[in-house]
Short mmCIF file of C-alpha atoms and ligand atoms in Angstrom, two decimals:
data_model
loop_
_atom_site.label_atom_id
_atom_site.label_comp_id
_atom_site.label_asym_id
_atom_site.label_seq_id
_atom_site.Cartn_x
_atom_site.Cartn_y
_atom_site.Cartn_z
CA MET D 298 33.60 -38.66 22.27
CA GLY D 299 32.93 -36.33 24.78
CA GLY D 300 29.48 -35.08 25.56
CA PHE D 301 30.38 -31.25 24.54
CA PHE D 302 31.82 -32.40 21.15
CA ARG D 303 28.95 -34.48 20.64
CA VAL D 304 26.77 -31.73 20.94
CA ASN D 305 28.40 -29.61 19.18
CA LEU D 306 28.57 -31.89 16.20
CA ILE D 307 24.86 -32.08 16.52
CA ARG D 308 24.51 -28.37 16.29
CA GLN D 309 26.71 -28.20 13.23
CA ALA D 310 24.82 -30.98 11.25
CA ALA D 311 21.64 -29.01 12.16
CA LYS D 312 22.72 -25.66 10.86
CA LEU D 313 24.52 -27.57 7.83
CA THR D 314 20.94 -29.20 7.15
CA PHE D 315 19.19 -25.96 7.59
CA ASN D 316 21.28 -24.22 5.44
CA SER D 317 21.29 -26.52 2.79
CA PHE D 318 17.22 -26.44 2.81
CA CYS D 319 17.57 -22.81 2.59
CA ALA D 320 19.93 -22.58 -0.10
CA ALA D 321 17.71 -24.88 -2.34
CA THR D 322 14.86 -23.28 -1.37
CA SER D 323 16.53 -19.92 -2.57
CA LEU D 324 17.53 -21.94 -5.69
CA ALA D 325 14.06 -23.27 -6.53
CA ARG D 326 12.86 -19.84 -6.41
CA ILE D 327 15.33 -18.46 -8.57
CA LYS D 328 14.38 -21.02 -11.19
CA LEU D 329 10.90 -21.77 -10.84
CA THR D 330 9.71 -18.03 -11.03
CA ARG D 331 7.90 -16.72 -13.40
CA SER D 332 6.54 -12.85 -12.60
CA PRO D 333 9.66 -10.69 -12.63
CA SER D 334 11.55 -10.33 -9.28
CA LEU D 335 14.56 -7.99 -8.47
CA LEU D 336 17.10 -9.29 -5.80
CA ILE D 337 19.53 -6.70 -4.85
CA LEU D 338 22.51 -7.37 -3.14
CA THR D 339 24.04 -5.39 -0.89
CA TYR D 340 27.43 -4.63 0.03
CA HIS D 341 29.53 -2.20 2.37
CA ARG D 342 33.02 -2.61 2.68
CA VAL D 343 35.09 -4.89 -0.22
CA LEU D 344 38.64 -5.96 1.45
CA PRO D 345 41.10 -8.95 0.91
CA GLU D 346 41.58 -11.23 3.80
CA GLY D 347 44.51 -10.05 5.81
CA HIS D 348 43.56 -6.23 5.12
CA SER D 349 44.94 -4.19 8.26
CA ALA D 350 41.47 -2.34 8.35
CA ARG D 351 39.64 -5.69 8.78
CA LYS D 352 41.15 -5.28 12.41
CA ILE D 353 39.20 -2.34 13.14
CA GLU D 354 35.81 -3.22 11.04
CA GLN D 355 32.53 -4.61 12.25
CA PRO D 356 31.86 -8.40 10.96
CA GLY D 357 28.64 -7.30 9.57
CA MET D 358 30.52 -4.73 7.33
CA VAL D 359 33.24 -6.67 5.15
CA ILE D 360 33.34 -8.90 2.29
CA SER D 361 36.72 -10.79 0.35
CA PRO D 362 37.14 -9.72 -3.44
CA SER D 363 36.90 -13.20 -3.64
CA SER D 364 33.72 -13.46 -2.41
CA LEU D 365 32.07 -10.84 -4.52
CA ASN D 366 33.46 -12.32 -7.47
CA GLN D 367 31.90 -15.98 -6.33
CA HIS D 368 28.22 -14.00 -5.77
CA LEU D 369 28.39 -12.33 -9.35
CA THR D 370 29.90 -15.37 -11.07
CA LEU D 371 26.88 -17.55 -9.41
CA MET D 372 24.40 -15.17 -10.16
CA ARG D 373 25.08 -15.19 -13.95
CA SER D 374 25.37 -18.69 -14.05
CA LEU D 375 22.15 -18.84 -12.40
CA GLY D 376 20.49 -16.62 -15.36
CA ALA D 377 20.47 -13.08 -13.43
CA THR D 378 19.83 -10.64 -15.42
CA PHE D 379 22.00 -7.45 -14.08
CA ILE D 380 20.40 -4.30 -13.99
CA SER D 381 21.31 -0.79 -11.98
CA LEU D 382 18.57 0.17 -9.46
CA GLY D 383 17.94 3.04 -11.24
CA GLU D 384 17.04 1.48 -14.75
CA TRP D 385 14.80 -1.06 -13.12
CA LEU D 386 12.76 1.59 -11.22
CA GLU D 387 12.26 3.20 -14.91
CA ALA D 388 11.33 0.32 -16.36
CA ALA D 389 9.04 -0.72 -13.51
CA GLU D 390 7.30 2.76 -13.31
CA ARG D 391 7.02 2.53 -17.30
CA GLY D 392 5.35 -0.80 -17.71
CA THR D 393 7.85 -2.09 -19.80
CA ASN D 394 8.73 -5.43 -19.67
CA LEU D 395 11.22 -6.43 -16.88
CA PRO D 396 13.94 -9.49 -16.68
CA ARG D 397 12.30 -12.64 -15.17
CA PHE D 398 15.08 -12.40 -12.73
CA SER D 399 17.06 -9.10 -12.21
CA VAL D 400 19.90 -8.55 -9.90
CA ALA D 401 20.71 -5.32 -8.68
CA VAL D 402 24.06 -4.32 -6.92
CA THR D 403 24.26 -1.56 -4.09
CA PHE D 404 27.40 -0.54 -1.83
CA ASP D 405 26.66 1.56 1.06
CA ASP D 406 28.27 4.40 2.74
CA GLY D 407 31.20 5.09 0.17
CA TRP D 408 33.82 3.38 1.08
CA GLN D 409 37.37 3.90 -1.28
CA ASP D 410 37.46 -0.21 -0.88
CA ASN D 411 34.95 0.22 -3.35
CA TYR D 412 36.93 1.79 -5.82
CA GLN D 413 39.90 -0.09 -5.12
CA TYR D 414 38.59 -3.82 -4.70
CA ALA D 415 34.95 -3.65 -5.94
CA TYR D 416 35.38 -1.56 -9.24
CA PRO D 417 37.82 -3.85 -10.82
CA ILE D 418 35.15 -6.99 -10.41
CA LEU D 419 32.30 -5.25 -11.61
CA LYS D 420 34.22 -3.82 -14.68
CA LYS D 421 35.45 -7.73 -15.15
CA HIS D 422 31.66 -9.04 -15.05
CA GLU D 423 30.40 -5.57 -16.85
CA VAL D 424 28.11 -5.67 -13.61
CA PRO D 425 26.14 -2.46 -13.05
CA SER D 426 25.67 -1.01 -9.18
CA THR D 427 24.62 2.09 -7.38
CA ILE D 428 26.90 3.50 -4.07
CA PHE D 429 24.78 5.62 -2.05
CA LEU D 430 27.01 8.10 -0.91
CA VAL D 431 27.23 10.30 2.40
CA SER D 432 27.69 13.68 0.75
CA ARG D 433 29.80 15.54 2.95
CA ARG D 434 32.07 12.77 4.09
CA ILE D 435 33.19 12.55 0.84
CA ASN D 436 37.27 13.35 0.27
CA THR D 437 37.21 13.36 3.67
CA GLY D 438 39.89 11.03 6.05
CA TRP D 439 36.75 10.59 8.19
CA GLN D 440 35.64 7.71 10.15
CA PHE D 441 32.31 6.38 11.01
CA TRP D 442 31.79 6.58 14.72
CA PRO D 443 31.59 2.71 15.37
CA GLU D 444 35.16 2.14 13.28
CA GLN D 445 36.20 4.82 15.28
CA ILE D 446 35.20 3.02 19.02
CA LEU D 447 36.74 -0.47 17.49
CA ASP D 448 40.30 1.46 17.44
CA LEU D 449 39.73 2.67 20.71
CA LEU D 450 38.61 -0.67 22.13
CA ILE D 451 40.75 -2.59 20.43
CA ASN D 452 44.52 -1.14 19.41
CA HIS D 453 43.99 1.16 22.73
CA ALA D 454 43.29 -1.00 25.05
CA ASP D 455 45.91 0.57 27.59
CA LYS D 456 43.66 4.03 27.81
CA LEU D 457 40.29 1.87 28.55
CA ARG D 458 40.95 3.23 32.46
CA ASP D 459 41.62 7.06 31.59
CA PRO D 460 39.00 9.34 32.91
CA ALA D 461 38.20 10.38 29.36
CA LEU D 462 36.66 7.29 28.38
CA ALA D 463 34.06 7.00 31.89
CA TRP D 464 31.41 7.37 29.46
CA LEU D 465 32.33 4.05 27.59
CA ALA D 466 33.27 2.73 31.11
CA GLN D 467 29.61 0.97 31.83
CA ASP D 468 29.40 -0.34 28.17
CA ILE D 469 32.51 -1.79 28.56
CA THR D 470 32.49 -3.65 31.42
CA ARG D 471 28.66 -5.10 30.12
CA CYS D 472 30.00 -6.75 27.53
CA GLY D 473 32.57 -9.02 29.35
CA TYR D 474 35.19 -6.80 29.43
CA GLN D 475 38.42 -8.49 31.54
CA THR D 476 41.05 -5.83 32.43
CA GLY D 477 44.62 -5.76 31.05
CA THR D 478 43.17 -7.29 27.72
CA ALA D 479 42.19 -5.84 24.59
CA LEU D 480 38.60 -6.20 23.90
CA THR D 481 37.53 -9.27 20.96
CA ASN D 482 35.98 -7.36 17.96
CA GLU D 483 32.72 -9.36 19.38
CA GLN D 484 33.03 -7.69 22.35
CA ALA D 485 33.61 -4.51 20.93
CA ASP D 486 30.78 -4.91 18.40
CA ALA D 487 28.60 -5.51 21.71
CA VAL D 488 29.36 -1.92 23.01
CA ILE D 489 28.68 -0.44 19.67
CA SER D 490 24.97 -1.68 19.65
CA ARG D 491 24.50 -0.84 23.09
CA LEU D 492 25.77 2.66 21.75
CA LYS D 493 23.14 3.26 19.53
CA SER D 494 20.39 3.97 22.29
CA LEU D 495 22.57 7.49 22.18
CA ASP D 496 22.49 9.95 18.89
CA ASP D 497 24.94 9.96 16.48
CA LYS D 498 26.11 13.44 17.27
CA THR D 499 26.26 13.04 20.82
CA ILE D 500 28.72 10.04 20.69
CA GLU D 501 30.90 12.16 17.82
CA GLU D 502 31.25 14.70 20.64
CA HIS D 503 32.17 11.84 22.70
CA LEU D 504 34.61 10.72 20.68
CA ALA D 505 35.86 14.70 19.92
CA ASN D 506 36.41 15.21 23.68
CA THR D 507 38.08 12.17 24.29
CA ARG D 508 40.63 12.92 21.55
CA SER D 509 41.34 16.13 23.19
CA ALA D 510 41.94 14.57 26.52
CA ILE D 511 44.25 11.88 25.09
CA PRO D 512 47.08 13.15 22.58
CA GLU D 513 47.79 9.93 21.69
CA LEU D 514 45.07 8.77 20.06
CA GLY D 515 44.96 11.43 17.56
CA GLU D 516 48.55 11.27 16.55
CA LYS D 517 48.73 8.83 13.78
CA PRO D 518 46.86 10.95 10.76
CA LEU D 519 44.06 8.79 9.12
CA GLU D 520 43.72 7.40 6.35
CA ARG D 521 41.23 7.81 3.84
CA HIS D 522 38.65 5.42 4.06
CA LEU D 523 36.12 6.97 1.97
CA LEU D 524 35.82 7.68 -1.85
CA ASN D 525 36.97 11.15 -3.00
CA ASP D 526 35.75 13.19 -6.07
CA ASP D 527 38.22 11.63 -8.64
CA GLU D 528 37.55 7.89 -7.88
CA LEU D 529 33.43 8.85 -7.75
CA LEU D 530 34.02 10.40 -11.12
CA GLU D 531 36.02 7.51 -13.03
CA MET D 532 33.49 5.33 -11.74
CA ARG D 533 30.53 7.54 -13.15
CA ALA D 534 32.34 7.85 -16.69
CA SER D 535 32.67 4.00 -17.01
CA GLY D 536 28.82 4.36 -16.83
CA LEU D 537 28.46 0.95 -14.76
CA VAL D 538 28.32 2.99 -11.37
CA THR D 539 25.73 5.53 -10.60
CA TYR D 540 25.40 7.18 -7.01
CA GLY D 541 22.37 7.28 -4.90
CA ALA D 542 22.02 9.87 -1.50
CA HIS D 543 22.74 8.29 2.10
CA THR D 544 22.34 11.29 3.72
CA GLN D 545 25.08 14.11 4.16
CA HIS D 546 26.61 12.85 7.54
CA HIS D 547 25.13 9.08 8.12
CA TYR D 548 23.05 10.16 11.21
CA ARG D 549 20.26 8.13 12.15
CA LEU D 550 17.23 10.10 10.86
CA ASN D 551 14.61 8.26 13.92
CA ARG D 552 16.92 10.32 16.27
CA LEU D 553 17.01 13.73 14.45
CA LYS D 554 14.71 16.22 16.13
CA ASP D 555 15.63 19.54 14.33
CA ALA D 556 13.51 19.94 11.04
CA ASP D 557 15.92 22.17 9.46
CA ARG D 558 18.65 19.12 9.98
CA LEU D 559 16.32 16.47 8.95
CA GLN D 560 15.90 18.76 5.71
CA GLN D 561 19.15 18.74 5.18
CA GLU D 562 20.49 15.49 5.48
CA ILE D 563 17.46 13.94 2.89
CA VAL D 564 17.13 16.72 0.38
CA VAL D 565 20.25 18.84 0.47
CA CYS D 566 22.52 15.63 0.27
CA GLN D 567 21.11 15.20 -3.58
CA ASP D 568 22.17 18.44 -4.05
CA ASP D 569 25.63 18.05 -3.01
CA LEU D 570 25.91 15.15 -5.23
CA LYS D 571 25.09 17.08 -7.95
CA ASP D 572 26.86 20.07 -7.23
CA LYS D 573 30.01 17.46 -7.47
CA GLY D 574 28.53 16.50 -11.05
CA LEU D 575 27.86 12.80 -9.75
CA ASN D 576 24.67 12.99 -11.62
CA PRO D 577 22.83 11.09 -8.93
CA VAL D 578 19.89 8.70 -9.48
CA SER D 579 16.50 9.53 -7.42
CA ILE D 580 17.41 6.77 -4.83
CA PHE D 581 17.74 7.27 -1.01
CA CYS D 582 18.81 4.64 1.34
CA TYR D 583 18.15 4.97 5.15
CA PRO D 584 21.44 5.17 7.14
CA ASN D 585 21.36 1.94 9.59
CA GLY D 586 17.47 1.52 8.23
CA ASP D 587 16.05 3.91 10.68
CA ILE D 588 13.36 6.73 9.59
CA SER D 589 10.60 9.00 11.02
CA SER D 590 7.45 9.37 9.54
CA LYS D 591 8.42 12.94 8.94
CA GLY D 592 11.70 11.81 7.38
CA GLU D 593 9.55 9.67 4.94
CA GLU D 594 7.69 12.25 4.08
CA LEU D 595 10.22 14.07 2.59
CA VAL D 596 12.10 11.22 1.08
CA LYS D 597 8.62 10.52 -0.84
CA THR D 598 8.44 14.23 -1.80
CA HIS D 599 12.10 14.48 -2.78
CA TYR D 600 12.94 10.88 -4.42
CA SER D 601 11.36 8.05 -6.56
CA ALA D 602 12.42 5.65 -4.18
CA ALA D 603 14.17 4.59 -1.03
CA CYS D 604 16.32 1.12 0.04
CA THR D 605 15.61 -0.30 3.51
CA THR D 606 17.48 -2.43 5.43
CA GLU D 607 14.74 -4.98 5.33
CA ARG D 608 15.64 -8.33 3.69
CA GLY D 609 13.53 -9.59 1.25
CA TRP D 610 13.47 -10.32 -2.78
CA ASN D 611 11.06 -7.53 -4.13
CA GLN D 612 8.39 -8.26 -6.57
CA THR D 613 7.30 -6.06 -9.60
CA PRO D 614 5.31 -3.50 -8.90
CA ALA D 615 7.60 -3.52 -5.63
CA LYS D 616 7.10 -0.60 -3.10
CA PRO D 617 9.47 2.13 -4.29
CA TYR D 618 9.98 2.99 -0.79
CA GLY D 619 10.37 0.26 0.71
CA LEU D 620 13.02 -1.87 -1.21
CA ARG D 621 14.14 -5.19 0.53
CA ARG D 622 17.76 -6.16 0.05
CA PHE D 623 19.87 -8.80 1.14
CA ASN D 624 22.94 -7.40 2.86
CA PHE D 625 26.34 -9.94 2.45
CA HIS D 626 29.37 -10.00 4.37
CA ASP D 627 32.17 -12.80 5.66
CA GLY D 628 29.78 -14.30 7.89
CA ASN D 629 27.02 -14.72 5.26
CA GLY D 630 28.17 -14.93 1.89
CA SER D 631 31.80 -16.30 2.39
CA SER D 632 30.33 -19.47 0.83
CA VAL D 633 27.91 -20.62 -1.88
CA LEU D 634 26.01 -22.65 0.46
CA ASN D 635 25.66 -19.53 3.12
CA PHE D 636 25.18 -17.00 -0.12
CA LEU D 637 22.44 -19.18 -1.26
CA ALA D 638 21.22 -20.10 2.22
CA THR D 639 21.04 -16.15 3.15
CA MET D 640 18.70 -15.32 0.54
CA GLY D 641 16.60 -18.56 1.01
CA ARG D 642 16.19 -18.20 4.58
CA PRO D 643 12.67 -17.37 6.18
CA VAL D 644 12.21 -13.27 6.74
ZN1 LIG H 763 25.11 3.19 6.17
#
């Protein structure tokens, strides 16, 4: 056996041992915890293997319907009480007895696939969930800028040397891109991470300018990626799905300087959802987990609780403005071992 393979094998064995240890920690916690705990499972997109939308998606954003199904089945078999986040918070506030092991399911951003692929699974298991919506993007064909970037870098690699893409050139070169090939998903993901040093509005303006300079980019009408009113109202009527606020435009809030804009994104977002008859719960979810102290003040004034991107379990009484969650995707949720290990890994 060559040295490279031996090192690789040892690495894999070490990873497996570590994952098994974390999974065992997680199981022990589930079985032994006496005081009520809340575990929040978070998802973004739910798409079957081979779905075309997966090609232009970041690795940490997608899980398959079969993995979601497996997570819910496993949690129930381990004694979980599924509860909507809103109901759990209300009960905690009233001081009502909470289940020993509560599990709440949340989805961020309001993707159309939540209706198409996740909702049937939620119905099958009768599991309640909360979807955090970007109010001014509902009913639109809008794409989040990371998906637009991925589309550009993966599907339009022939345009990468166009002067209209000069604003991206340095980031593309730094991620190891070789002229003449398309970027891999990992390279494109690295470009997205680098771009986060700019604010969202600036990136969107760059993209709009690029699209008008290279007409072929805008030729194909965009598929609708986000939920529409009919889908939202149908899920709401089932009693299984509730909605929370995730800003109006999904701008990262720590980068918004304008006080009025901040107010709109945080406060008016909830009014938008009310106007649509969606009866939102009073829970805010920070895009990308980012917030400024001014923004946090607004959230505390106008909402009863907020979800973060921090990993971890929540004890009762939880800090309602710092709810921790576990975000699942193919990379950490496609097997029972990975799923359990993610919840047992040291934070
Ligand atoms: Zn989001």
